[in-house]
XYZ file of C-alpha atoms in Angstrom:
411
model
C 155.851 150.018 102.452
C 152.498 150.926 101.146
C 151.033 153.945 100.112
C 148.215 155.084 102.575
C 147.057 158.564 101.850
C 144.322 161.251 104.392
C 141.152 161.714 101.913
C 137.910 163.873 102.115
C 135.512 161.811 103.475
C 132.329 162.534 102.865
C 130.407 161.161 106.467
C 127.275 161.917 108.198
C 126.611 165.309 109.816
C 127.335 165.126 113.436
C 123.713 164.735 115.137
C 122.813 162.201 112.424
C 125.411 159.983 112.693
C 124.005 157.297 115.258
C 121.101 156.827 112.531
C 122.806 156.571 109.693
C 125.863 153.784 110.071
C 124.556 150.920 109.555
C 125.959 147.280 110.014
C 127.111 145.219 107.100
C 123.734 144.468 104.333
C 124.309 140.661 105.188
C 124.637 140.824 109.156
C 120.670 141.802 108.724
C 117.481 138.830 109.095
C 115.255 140.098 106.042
C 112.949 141.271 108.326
C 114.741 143.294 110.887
C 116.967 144.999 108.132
C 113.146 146.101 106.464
C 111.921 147.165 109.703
C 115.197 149.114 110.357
C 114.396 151.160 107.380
C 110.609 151.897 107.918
C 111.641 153.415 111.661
C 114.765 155.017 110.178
C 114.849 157.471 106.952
C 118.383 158.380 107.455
C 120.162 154.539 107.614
C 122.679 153.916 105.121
C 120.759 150.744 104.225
C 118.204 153.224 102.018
C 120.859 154.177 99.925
C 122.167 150.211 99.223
C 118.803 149.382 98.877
C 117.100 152.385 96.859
C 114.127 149.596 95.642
C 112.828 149.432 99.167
C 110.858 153.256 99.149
C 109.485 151.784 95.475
C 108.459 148.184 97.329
C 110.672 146.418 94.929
C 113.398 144.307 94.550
C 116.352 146.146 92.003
C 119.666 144.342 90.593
C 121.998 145.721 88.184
C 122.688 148.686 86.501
C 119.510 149.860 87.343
C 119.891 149.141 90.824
C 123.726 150.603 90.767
C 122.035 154.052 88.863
C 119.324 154.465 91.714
C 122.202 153.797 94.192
C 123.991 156.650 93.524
C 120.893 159.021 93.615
C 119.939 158.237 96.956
C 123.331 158.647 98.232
C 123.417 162.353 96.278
C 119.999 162.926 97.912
C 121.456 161.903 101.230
C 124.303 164.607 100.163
C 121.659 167.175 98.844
C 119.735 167.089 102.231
C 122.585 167.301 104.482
C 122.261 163.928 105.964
C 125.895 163.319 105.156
C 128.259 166.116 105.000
C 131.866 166.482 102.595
C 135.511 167.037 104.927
C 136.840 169.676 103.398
C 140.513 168.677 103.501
C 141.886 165.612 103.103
C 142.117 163.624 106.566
C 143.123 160.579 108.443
C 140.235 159.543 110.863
C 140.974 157.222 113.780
C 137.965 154.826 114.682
C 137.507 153.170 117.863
C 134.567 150.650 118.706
C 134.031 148.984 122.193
C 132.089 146.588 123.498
C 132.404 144.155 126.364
C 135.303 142.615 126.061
C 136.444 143.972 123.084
C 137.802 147.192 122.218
C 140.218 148.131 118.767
C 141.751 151.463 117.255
C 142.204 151.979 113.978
C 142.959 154.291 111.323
C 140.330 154.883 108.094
C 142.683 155.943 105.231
C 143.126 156.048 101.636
C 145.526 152.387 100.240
C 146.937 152.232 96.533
C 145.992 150.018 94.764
C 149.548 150.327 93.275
C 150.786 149.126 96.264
C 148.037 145.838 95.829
C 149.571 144.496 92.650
C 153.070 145.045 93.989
C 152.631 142.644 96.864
C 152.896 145.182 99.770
C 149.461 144.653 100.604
C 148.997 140.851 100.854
C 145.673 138.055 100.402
C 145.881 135.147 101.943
C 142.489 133.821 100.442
C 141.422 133.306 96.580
C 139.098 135.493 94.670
C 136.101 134.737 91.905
C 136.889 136.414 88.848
C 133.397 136.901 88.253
C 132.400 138.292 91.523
C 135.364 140.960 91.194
C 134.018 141.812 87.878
C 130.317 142.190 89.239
C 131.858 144.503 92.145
C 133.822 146.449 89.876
C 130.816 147.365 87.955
C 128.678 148.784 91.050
C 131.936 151.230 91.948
C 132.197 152.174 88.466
C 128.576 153.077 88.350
C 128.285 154.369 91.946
C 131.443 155.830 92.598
C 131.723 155.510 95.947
C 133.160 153.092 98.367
C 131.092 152.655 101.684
C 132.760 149.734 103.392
C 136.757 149.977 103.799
C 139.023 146.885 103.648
C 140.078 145.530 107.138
C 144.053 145.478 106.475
C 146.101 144.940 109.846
C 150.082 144.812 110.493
C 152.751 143.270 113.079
C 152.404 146.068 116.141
C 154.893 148.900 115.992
C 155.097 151.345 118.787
C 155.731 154.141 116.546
C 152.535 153.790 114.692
C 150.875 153.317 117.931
C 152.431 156.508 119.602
C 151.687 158.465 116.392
C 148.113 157.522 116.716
C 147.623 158.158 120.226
C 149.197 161.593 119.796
C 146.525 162.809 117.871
C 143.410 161.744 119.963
C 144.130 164.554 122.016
C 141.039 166.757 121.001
C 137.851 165.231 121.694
C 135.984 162.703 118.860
C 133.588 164.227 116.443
C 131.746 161.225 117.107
C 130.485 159.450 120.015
C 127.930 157.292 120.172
C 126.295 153.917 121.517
C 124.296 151.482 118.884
C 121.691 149.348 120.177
C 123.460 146.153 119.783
C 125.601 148.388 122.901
C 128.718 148.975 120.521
C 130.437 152.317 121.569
C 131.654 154.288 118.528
C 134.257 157.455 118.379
C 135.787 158.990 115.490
C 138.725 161.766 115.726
C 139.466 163.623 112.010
C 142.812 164.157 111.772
C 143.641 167.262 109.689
C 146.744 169.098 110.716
C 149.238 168.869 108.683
C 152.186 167.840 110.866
C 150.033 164.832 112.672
C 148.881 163.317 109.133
C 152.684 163.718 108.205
C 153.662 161.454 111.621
C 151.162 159.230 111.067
C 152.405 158.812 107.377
C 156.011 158.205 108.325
C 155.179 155.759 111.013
C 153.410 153.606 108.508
C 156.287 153.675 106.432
C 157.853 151.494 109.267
C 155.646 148.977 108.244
C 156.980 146.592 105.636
C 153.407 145.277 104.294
C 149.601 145.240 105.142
C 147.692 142.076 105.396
C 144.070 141.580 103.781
C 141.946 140.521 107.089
C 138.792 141.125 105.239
C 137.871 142.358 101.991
C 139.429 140.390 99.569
C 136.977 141.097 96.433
C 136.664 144.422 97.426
C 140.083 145.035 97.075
C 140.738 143.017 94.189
C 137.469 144.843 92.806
C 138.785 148.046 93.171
C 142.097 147.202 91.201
C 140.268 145.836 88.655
C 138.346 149.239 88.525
C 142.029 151.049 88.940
C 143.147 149.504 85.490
C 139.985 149.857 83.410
C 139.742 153.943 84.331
C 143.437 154.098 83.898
C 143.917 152.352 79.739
C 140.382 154.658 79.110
C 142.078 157.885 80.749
C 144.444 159.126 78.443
C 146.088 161.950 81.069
C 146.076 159.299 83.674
C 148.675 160.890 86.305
C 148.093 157.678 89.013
C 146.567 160.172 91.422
C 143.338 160.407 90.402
C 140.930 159.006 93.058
C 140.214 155.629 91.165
C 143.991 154.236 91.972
C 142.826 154.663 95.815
C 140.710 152.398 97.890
C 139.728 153.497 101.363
C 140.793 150.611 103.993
C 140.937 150.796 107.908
C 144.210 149.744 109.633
C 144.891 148.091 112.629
C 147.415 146.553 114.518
C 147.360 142.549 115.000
C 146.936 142.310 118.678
C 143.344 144.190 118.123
C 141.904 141.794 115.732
C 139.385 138.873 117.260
C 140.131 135.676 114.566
C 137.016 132.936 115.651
C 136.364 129.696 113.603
C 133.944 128.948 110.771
C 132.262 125.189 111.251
C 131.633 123.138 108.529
C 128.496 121.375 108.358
C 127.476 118.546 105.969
C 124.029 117.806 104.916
C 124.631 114.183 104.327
C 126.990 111.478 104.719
C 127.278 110.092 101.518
C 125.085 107.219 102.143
C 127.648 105.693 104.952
C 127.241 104.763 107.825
C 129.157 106.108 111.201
C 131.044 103.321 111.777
C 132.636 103.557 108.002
C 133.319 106.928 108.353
C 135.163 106.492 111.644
C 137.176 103.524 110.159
C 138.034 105.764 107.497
C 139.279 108.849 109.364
C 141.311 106.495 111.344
C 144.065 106.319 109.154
C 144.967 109.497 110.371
C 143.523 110.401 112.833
C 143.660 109.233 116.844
C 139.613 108.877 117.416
C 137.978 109.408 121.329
C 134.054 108.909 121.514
C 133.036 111.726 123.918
C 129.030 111.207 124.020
C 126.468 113.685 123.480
C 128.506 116.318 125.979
C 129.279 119.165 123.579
C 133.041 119.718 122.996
C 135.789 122.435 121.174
C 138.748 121.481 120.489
C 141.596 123.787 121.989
C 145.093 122.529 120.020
C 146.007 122.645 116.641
C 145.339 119.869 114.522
C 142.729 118.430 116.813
C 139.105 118.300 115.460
C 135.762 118.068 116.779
C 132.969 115.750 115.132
C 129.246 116.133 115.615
C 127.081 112.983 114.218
C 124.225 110.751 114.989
C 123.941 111.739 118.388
C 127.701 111.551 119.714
C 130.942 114.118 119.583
C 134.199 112.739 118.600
C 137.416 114.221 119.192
C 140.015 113.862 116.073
C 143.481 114.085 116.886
C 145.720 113.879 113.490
C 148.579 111.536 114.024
C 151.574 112.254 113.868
C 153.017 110.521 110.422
C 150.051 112.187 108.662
C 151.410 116.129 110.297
C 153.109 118.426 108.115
C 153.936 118.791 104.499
C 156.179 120.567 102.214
C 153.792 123.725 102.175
C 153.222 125.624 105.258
C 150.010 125.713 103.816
C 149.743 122.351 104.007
C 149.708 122.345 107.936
C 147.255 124.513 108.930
C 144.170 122.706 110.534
C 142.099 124.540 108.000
C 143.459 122.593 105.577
C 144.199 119.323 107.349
C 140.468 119.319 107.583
C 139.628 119.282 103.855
C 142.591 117.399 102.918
C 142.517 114.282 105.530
C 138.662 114.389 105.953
C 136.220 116.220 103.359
C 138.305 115.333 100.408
C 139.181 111.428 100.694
C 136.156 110.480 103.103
C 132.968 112.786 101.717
C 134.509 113.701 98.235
C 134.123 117.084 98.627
C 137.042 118.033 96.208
C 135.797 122.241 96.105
C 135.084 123.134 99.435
C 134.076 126.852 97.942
C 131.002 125.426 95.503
C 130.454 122.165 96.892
C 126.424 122.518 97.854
C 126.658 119.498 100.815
C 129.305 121.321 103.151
C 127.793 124.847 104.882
C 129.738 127.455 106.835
C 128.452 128.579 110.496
C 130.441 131.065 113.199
C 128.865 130.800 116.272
C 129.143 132.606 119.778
C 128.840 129.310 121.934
C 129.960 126.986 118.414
C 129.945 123.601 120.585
C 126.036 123.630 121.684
C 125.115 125.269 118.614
C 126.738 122.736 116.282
C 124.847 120.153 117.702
C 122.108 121.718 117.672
C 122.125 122.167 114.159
C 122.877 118.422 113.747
C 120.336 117.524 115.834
C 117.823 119.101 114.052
C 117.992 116.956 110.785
C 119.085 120.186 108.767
C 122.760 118.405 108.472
C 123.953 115.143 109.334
C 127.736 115.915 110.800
C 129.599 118.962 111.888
C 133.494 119.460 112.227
C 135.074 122.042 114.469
C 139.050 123.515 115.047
C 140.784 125.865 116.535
C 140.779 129.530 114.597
C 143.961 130.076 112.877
C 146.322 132.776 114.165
C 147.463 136.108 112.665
C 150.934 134.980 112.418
C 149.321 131.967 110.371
C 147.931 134.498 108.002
C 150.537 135.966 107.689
C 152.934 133.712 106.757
C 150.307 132.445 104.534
C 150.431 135.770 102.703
C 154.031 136.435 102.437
C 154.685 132.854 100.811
C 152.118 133.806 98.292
C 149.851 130.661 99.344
C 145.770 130.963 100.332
C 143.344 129.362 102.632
C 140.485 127.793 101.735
C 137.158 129.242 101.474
C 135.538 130.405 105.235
C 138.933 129.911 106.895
C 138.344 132.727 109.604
C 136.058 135.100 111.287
C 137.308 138.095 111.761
C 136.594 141.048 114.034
C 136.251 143.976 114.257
C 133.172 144.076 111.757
C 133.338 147.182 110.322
C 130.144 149.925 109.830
C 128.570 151.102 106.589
C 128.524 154.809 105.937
C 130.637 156.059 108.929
C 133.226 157.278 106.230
C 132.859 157.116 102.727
C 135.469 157.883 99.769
C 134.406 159.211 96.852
C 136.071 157.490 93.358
């Protein structure tokens, strides 16, 4: 099992909460995340972005240095507050449609490098390094990995009985997402919580991959320059939100090209029929809705690709997901795209409504084709993990979409 642990959180004080959290830096248009922080002193944005009050744009250690005195500021003026004993504190976010329950704890990063908490996608060695650097200079960790688990109806009951009190939070955003938050303190409900999860063989990565590979990284350079390391210092901790399979939304990325390679349609179609079964469909916008069958978006007409079956499976499981079918039967031997993750031509999109919008895109003359497929399924990722295999680059979209600043843990 993995090592989860309560910690102090240091969050925002109760009737300044709605103002602070703040959704992730990139989820923001330019212009509505600037206008969010003229209307809005107390938004967690201010303290990622500590060059806006200063009108200028800050990177590196510099930035990292004025990063951490805003966030002390925030401290110093009471914005956000510090628990004063270490806690477990259950989140829950609705919206129509869509409601999850988690748990905000503390992870080992131990428990990272011994497998028990499992990636199915690669990391850059350079981005972990760059990441590593801001928590070293910052020392503080604002957004939590998203690691879920099969559903166990012990760690569900042992959840459940702690919501008993009312939430400390509770609050609507104006994109209409409800928000509570329960702290869970006493001493016998943090120990059933704890004993549940050690039920639960491994946690899977759903999102966060560099941050927790980051904050290993950070784990073993504080460790070799501490010489009364004792493994329980803060550093070999990364805070992480848990929640159970059935609650996590997995949607599609698209992949868009911005040219064809100088071929025509009809050679591209002649092409993809060695393994695939091709039916025009006209301009009528379509998603595919089985595995390993593929919509295509060019020159005015959808296609539906449906991969035959002497070209299915594969020694790797790997090697039959559609995610991969799709780079390995189509961007690799008919565009040449042989690194999906650098490759400048091919461009990742999630949509809402991804059939109309894909072809909108197309349409436009921004791209030139664009290739849909049915998301990939937690099992999938899962079985992905435990082989010790990855998925490409922009394999899923995952929900729930966690909030800056709503709990913080201090390194």
């Amino acid at each position: 099992m993995a090592e989860i642990l309560p910690f102090a959180a240091i969050r925002p004080a109760v009737d300044k909460a709605p103002f602070v959290v703040s959704r992730s830096w990139d989820d923001y248009l330019p212009r509505d995340r600037n206008a969010e922080m003229r209307a809005n002193p107390f938004s967690f944005l201010h303290i990622i972005d500590p060059g806006f009050k200063f009108n200028t744009a800050l990177s590196g250690v510099k930035r990292h240095k004025l990063v951490r005195n805003r966030y002390l500021e925030f401290l110093e003026e009471g914005i956000l507050v510090k628990e004063d004993r270490p806690s477990f504190y259950i989140y829950q976010s609705s919206r129509p449609g869509f409601t999850c329950r988690g748990i905000f704890c503390a992870t080992s990063t131990n428990s990272y490098r011994q497998g028990l908490i499992r990636p199915h996608e690669d990391t850059i060695r350079r981005r972990e390094e760059l990441f590593a650097d801001y928590l070293e200079q910052v020392r503080f960790n604002a957004e939590p990995v998203l690691l879920t688990y099969p559903d166990h109806p012990g760690v569900a009951g042992s959840i459940s009985a702690a919501l008993d009190n009312p939430p400390e939070y509770h609050f609507t955003t104006p994109d209409r997402v409800e928000h509570k938050l329960w702290i869970v303190s006493e001493t016998k409900t943090v120990a059933a919580i704890r004993d549940a999860f050690r039920e639960i063989p491994a946690l899977y990565i759903a999102d966060g991959h560099h941050r927790s590979a980051s904050s290993d990284l950070l784990a073993r350079r504080l460790q070799e320059a501490n010489p009364s390391h004792s493994g329980k210092e803060p550093y070999n901790y990364f805070m992480s939100y848990l929640i159970p399979e059935s609650q996590v939304r997995i949607r599609s990325f698209h992949r868009l090209l911005r040219e064809l390679g100088g071929m025509d349609p009809a050679s591209i179609l002649m092409q993809l029929d060695a393994h695939f079964r091709i039916k025009p469909l006209g301009a009528k916008p379509f998603e595919p809705a089985e595995k390993h069958t593929f919509s295509m978006y060019m020159d005015g007409a959808y296609y539906e690709l449906r991969l035959r079956k002497e070209s299915q499976g594969g020694d790797s499981f790997r090697n039959r997901l559609d995610v991969h079918i799709l780079n390995d039967r189509v961007l690799k031997p008919v565009f040449g795209i042989t690194d999906p993750r650098r490759d400048q031509r091919l461009a990742y999109r999630y949509w809402e409504n991804p059939a109309h919008e894909l072809k909108a895109e197309v349409d436009s003359g921004r791209f030139a084709a664009g290739f849909g497929m049915v998301p990939a399924t937690m099992e999938e990722i899962r079985q992905v993990a435990d082989s010790g295999e990855t998925m490409p680059p922009k394999s899923t979209f995952l929900e729930p979409k966690l909030r800056s600043g709503l709990t913080i843990y201090d390194i």
